[in-house]
Amino acid sequence: MTIQSQTQPFLLRQAIASDASQISDLINQSWIHTYADTGIMPSDFVANINSTRCESLANDLERLEQSKSGIDAEFNVYVVAVVPLTSNSVVGVCQIQATPGEPDETTGCEVILETIHVDPRYYGTGVAKALVGSGIRLFQEWYDRLNGTDESKLYLSLGVKAFRSNYRALSFYKKLGAVHVRDFVTSAYGGREREAVALKWESIHSIKE
């Protein structure tokens, strides 16, 4: 699948193991800018997470490549946006994770938008929205193979969580039609309690185009 930005085409595809280094670099820079520089998370905590990200991601993507279904045991889906004209540079990544039969306790959803990151140079090009849509379609293909194509799939909801101070992320989710579920406090990232927000789409097919 290829989408056209205002400047050049982007190719959306499932991530592969050889993407691990570029993906981790992209996420690491995003974490520094979004969390460490703003004080949302301690800088040393972000640095520690970033230092192990590439190896962990490479292992995840290798498992995905070895899986005949394209989904690993943790039901992860990774989609990347690449720019073919610049040696297939990765400029965006989306991760969707499912927990069949075990709804997430914060959002109440069995499908979670776990990660969405885009190179700041490509903000406003539609890449983020296209990544989410592509990730959902890839997840749906897996779900259909596993469960068939009955109508029950239409009622799978999609959840997402963000820190209350991450205004860009919250605005993006709401523009795509996500609705507020609950406010909560978490100390999962660095030990200090922080306010966060849980949102959801009632159906994985209700994301606004």
Short mmCIF file of C-alpha atoms in Angstrom, two decimals:
data_model
loop_
_atom_site.label_atom_id
_atom_site.label_comp_id
_atom_site.label_asym_id
_atom_site.label_seq_id
_atom_site.Cartn_x
_atom_site.Cartn_y
_atom_site.Cartn_z
CA MET A 1 0.00 0.00 0.00
CA THR A 2 1.30 3.49 -0.87
CA ILE A 3 -0.10 6.80 0.31
CA GLN A 4 0.78 10.19 -1.16
CA SER A 5 1.94 12.99 1.11
CA GLN A 6 2.29 16.59 0.00
CA THR A 7 5.92 15.97 -0.88
CA GLN A 8 6.60 12.32 -1.66
CA PRO A 9 5.09 8.81 -1.50
CA PHE A 10 5.15 6.66 1.63
CA LEU A 11 5.06 2.90 1.60
CA LEU A 12 3.21 1.23 4.46
CA ARG A 13 4.17 -2.37 5.22
CA GLN A 14 4.59 -4.87 8.02
CA ALA A 15 7.84 -4.32 9.90
CA ILE A 16 10.67 -6.81 9.47
CA ALA A 17 13.69 -7.64 11.63
CA SER A 18 16.06 -5.52 9.54
CA ASP A 19 13.93 -2.46 10.44
CA ALA A 20 14.72 -2.80 14.15
CA SER A 21 17.60 -0.32 14.23
CA GLN A 22 15.73 2.44 12.39
CA ILE A 23 12.53 1.86 14.37
CA SER A 24 14.34 1.96 17.70
CA ASP A 25 16.20 5.14 16.71
CA LEU A 26 12.89 6.77 15.79
CA ILE A 27 11.17 5.73 19.04
CA ASN A 28 14.21 6.64 21.15
CA GLN A 29 14.28 10.18 19.77
CA SER A 30 10.53 10.47 20.29
CA TRP A 31 10.84 9.35 23.91
CA ILE A 32 13.62 11.88 24.56
CA HIS A 33 11.63 14.73 23.02
CA THR A 34 8.20 13.77 24.40
CA TYR A 35 9.07 12.40 27.82
CA ALA A 36 12.60 13.23 28.98
CA ASP A 37 12.86 16.82 27.70
CA THR A 38 9.43 17.70 29.10
CA GLY A 39 9.95 16.02 32.48
CA ILE A 40 7.08 13.56 32.01
CA MET A 41 9.57 10.77 32.71
CA PRO A 42 12.99 10.90 34.42
CA SER A 43 15.82 11.25 31.90
CA ASP A 44 17.75 8.32 33.38
CA PHE A 45 14.67 6.10 33.08
CA VAL A 46 14.19 7.04 29.43
CA ALA A 47 17.90 6.47 28.74
CA ASN A 48 17.73 3.02 30.32
CA ILE A 49 14.67 2.00 28.30
CA ASN A 50 16.20 3.37 25.10
CA SER A 51 19.45 1.44 25.66
CA THR A 52 17.68 -1.93 25.42
CA ARG A 53 15.01 -1.08 22.86
CA CYS A 54 16.81 -2.16 19.69
CA GLU A 55 17.67 -5.66 20.93
CA SER A 56 14.19 -6.23 22.34
CA LEU A 57 12.53 -4.97 19.16
CA ALA A 58 14.78 -7.09 16.94
CA ASN A 59 13.77 -10.19 18.92
CA ASP A 60 10.08 -9.30 18.58
CA LEU A 61 10.35 -8.76 14.82
CA GLU A 62 12.34 -11.95 14.31
CA ARG A 63 9.58 -13.91 16.04
CA LEU A 64 7.02 -12.23 13.82
CA GLU A 65 8.96 -13.15 10.68
CA GLN A 66 9.19 -16.77 11.81
CA SER A 67 5.45 -16.93 12.53
CA LYS A 68 3.37 -18.25 9.65
CA SER A 69 0.48 -16.04 10.71
CA GLY A 70 2.56 -12.85 10.97
CA ILE A 71 1.51 -12.53 14.62
CA ASP A 72 3.66 -13.55 17.58
CA ALA A 73 2.58 -15.25 20.82
CA GLU A 74 1.85 -11.83 22.36
CA PHE A 75 -0.43 -10.90 19.43
CA ASN A 76 1.69 -7.97 18.26
CA VAL A 77 1.31 -6.24 14.89
CA TYR A 78 3.98 -3.79 13.73
CA VAL A 79 3.56 -1.54 10.70
CA VAL A 80 6.12 0.96 9.40
CA ALA A 81 6.01 3.89 6.99
CA VAL A 82 9.08 4.07 4.77
CA VAL A 83 10.23 6.54 2.14
CA PRO A 84 11.45 4.56 -0.89
CA LEU A 85 13.20 7.59 -2.36
CA THR A 86 15.53 7.83 0.66
CA SER A 87 16.79 4.24 0.86
CA ASN A 88 13.60 3.06 2.55
CA SER A 89 14.07 5.29 5.57
CA VAL A 90 11.60 4.47 8.36
CA VAL A 91 9.63 7.63 9.20
CA GLY A 92 6.82 6.11 11.26
CA VAL A 93 5.84 3.03 13.23
CA CYS A 94 2.63 1.68 14.73
CA GLN A 95 2.24 -1.27 17.12
CA ILE A 96 -1.10 -2.89 17.88
CA GLN A 97 -1.37 -5.57 20.54
CA ALA A 98 -4.29 -7.87 21.31
CA THR A 99 -5.15 -9.69 24.53
CA PRO A 100 -7.89 -12.14 23.45
CA GLY A 101 -10.25 -12.93 26.30
CA GLU A 102 -8.39 -10.61 28.68
CA PRO A 103 -9.57 -7.00 28.29
CA ASP A 104 -7.10 -4.33 29.32
CA GLU A 105 -8.10 -3.27 32.84
CA THR A 106 -7.74 0.45 32.09
CA THR A 107 -9.53 0.75 28.74
CA GLY A 108 -11.68 -2.39 28.85
CA CYS A 109 -10.50 -3.29 25.34
CA GLU A 110 -8.94 -6.47 23.99
CA VAL A 111 -7.09 -4.61 21.25
CA ILE A 112 -4.66 -1.83 22.20
CA LEU A 113 -2.91 0.82 20.14
CA GLU A 114 0.38 0.33 21.94
CA THR A 115 2.74 2.56 19.97
CA ILE A 116 2.50 5.25 17.31
CA HIS A 117 5.54 7.38 16.47
CA VAL A 118 6.30 9.56 13.46
CA ASP A 119 9.44 11.46 12.52
CA PRO A 120 8.68 15.14 13.36
CA ARG A 121 9.72 16.13 9.82
CA TYR A 122 6.64 14.24 8.58
CA TYR A 123 4.04 15.63 10.97
CA GLY A 124 0.91 16.72 9.16
CA THR A 125 1.41 14.44 6.15
CA GLY A 126 -1.22 11.88 7.14
CA VAL A 127 1.34 9.19 7.92
CA ALA A 128 0.19 8.63 11.52
CA LYS A 129 -3.46 8.11 10.54
CA ALA A 130 -2.44 5.83 7.67
CA LEU A 131 -0.25 3.77 10.02
CA VAL A 132 -3.14 3.20 12.42
CA GLY A 133 -5.44 2.21 9.57
CA SER A 134 -2.87 -0.17 8.11
CA GLY A 135 -2.22 -1.73 11.51
CA ILE A 136 -5.93 -2.32 12.03
CA ARG A 137 -6.27 -3.96 8.61
CA LEU A 138 -3.31 -6.22 9.30
CA PHE A 139 -4.74 -7.17 12.69
CA GLN A 140 -8.13 -7.82 11.07
CA GLU A 141 -6.55 -10.20 8.55
CA TRP A 142 -5.03 -12.18 11.45
CA TYR A 143 -8.32 -12.12 13.38
CA ASP A 144 -10.23 -13.41 10.36
CA ARG A 145 -7.81 -16.29 9.89
CA LEU A 146 -8.07 -17.23 13.54
CA ASN A 147 -11.80 -16.73 14.13
CA GLY A 148 -13.49 -16.61 10.74
CA THR A 149 -15.29 -13.63 9.27
CA ASP A 150 -18.50 -13.59 11.32
CA GLU A 151 -20.07 -10.30 12.35
CA SER A 152 -18.75 -10.46 15.93
CA LYS A 153 -15.48 -8.94 14.73
CA LEU A 154 -17.28 -5.65 14.16
CA TYR A 155 -17.60 -5.20 17.91
CA LEU A 156 -13.92 -5.46 18.81
CA SER A 157 -13.01 -2.18 20.49
CA LEU A 158 -9.63 -0.46 20.31
CA GLY A 159 -8.09 1.21 23.36
CA VAL A 160 -5.22 3.64 23.82
CA LYS A 161 -3.58 5.37 26.79
CA ALA A 162 -1.56 8.57 27.06
CA PHE A 163 -0.21 10.89 29.73
CA ARG A 164 -2.53 13.83 30.33
CA SER A 165 0.32 16.22 29.51
CA ASN A 166 0.91 14.58 26.11
CA TYR A 167 -1.43 17.00 24.35
CA ARG A 168 -0.34 16.14 20.82
CA ALA A 169 -1.13 12.44 21.26
CA LEU A 170 -4.50 13.07 22.94
CA SER A 171 -5.51 15.53 20.23
CA PHE A 172 -4.56 13.03 17.52
CA TYR A 173 -6.59 10.22 19.07
CA LYS A 174 -9.64 12.42 19.51
CA LYS A 175 -9.45 13.61 15.90
CA LEU A 176 -9.64 9.96 14.88
CA GLY A 177 -12.81 9.56 16.93
CA ALA A 178 -11.54 8.11 20.21
CA VAL A 179 -13.75 8.81 23.22
CA HIS A 180 -12.77 9.31 26.85
CA VAL A 181 -13.00 6.22 29.06
CA ARG A 182 -11.42 7.28 32.32
CA ASP A 183 -8.68 9.29 33.99
CA PHE A 184 -6.15 7.37 36.04
CA VAL A 185 -2.82 7.69 37.78
CA THR A 186 0.17 5.51 36.95
CA SER A 187 3.63 5.09 38.41
CA ALA A 188 4.67 2.50 35.83
CA TYR A 189 7.19 4.76 34.10
CA GLY A 190 9.99 5.79 36.39
CA GLY A 191 8.20 5.34 39.72
CA ARG A 192 6.61 8.77 40.07
CA GLU A 193 2.82 9.02 39.91
CA ARG A 194 1.52 10.78 36.81
CA GLU A 195 -1.94 11.57 35.50
CA ALA A 196 -2.99 9.69 32.39
CA VAL A 197 -6.05 9.22 30.21
CA ALA A 198 -7.63 6.09 28.73
CA LEU A 199 -9.58 6.39 25.47
CA LYS A 200 -11.25 3.94 23.11
CA TRP A 201 -12.95 3.43 19.79
CA GLU A 202 -16.12 1.34 20.24
CA SER A 203 -15.16 -0.66 17.15
CA ILE A 204 -11.86 -1.12 15.38
CA HIS A 205 -13.78 -0.01 12.29
CA SER A 206 -14.96 3.28 13.79
CA ILE A 207 -11.67 5.17 13.39
CA LYS A 208 -12.35 8.33 11.40
CA GLU A 209 -10.72 8.53 7.97
#
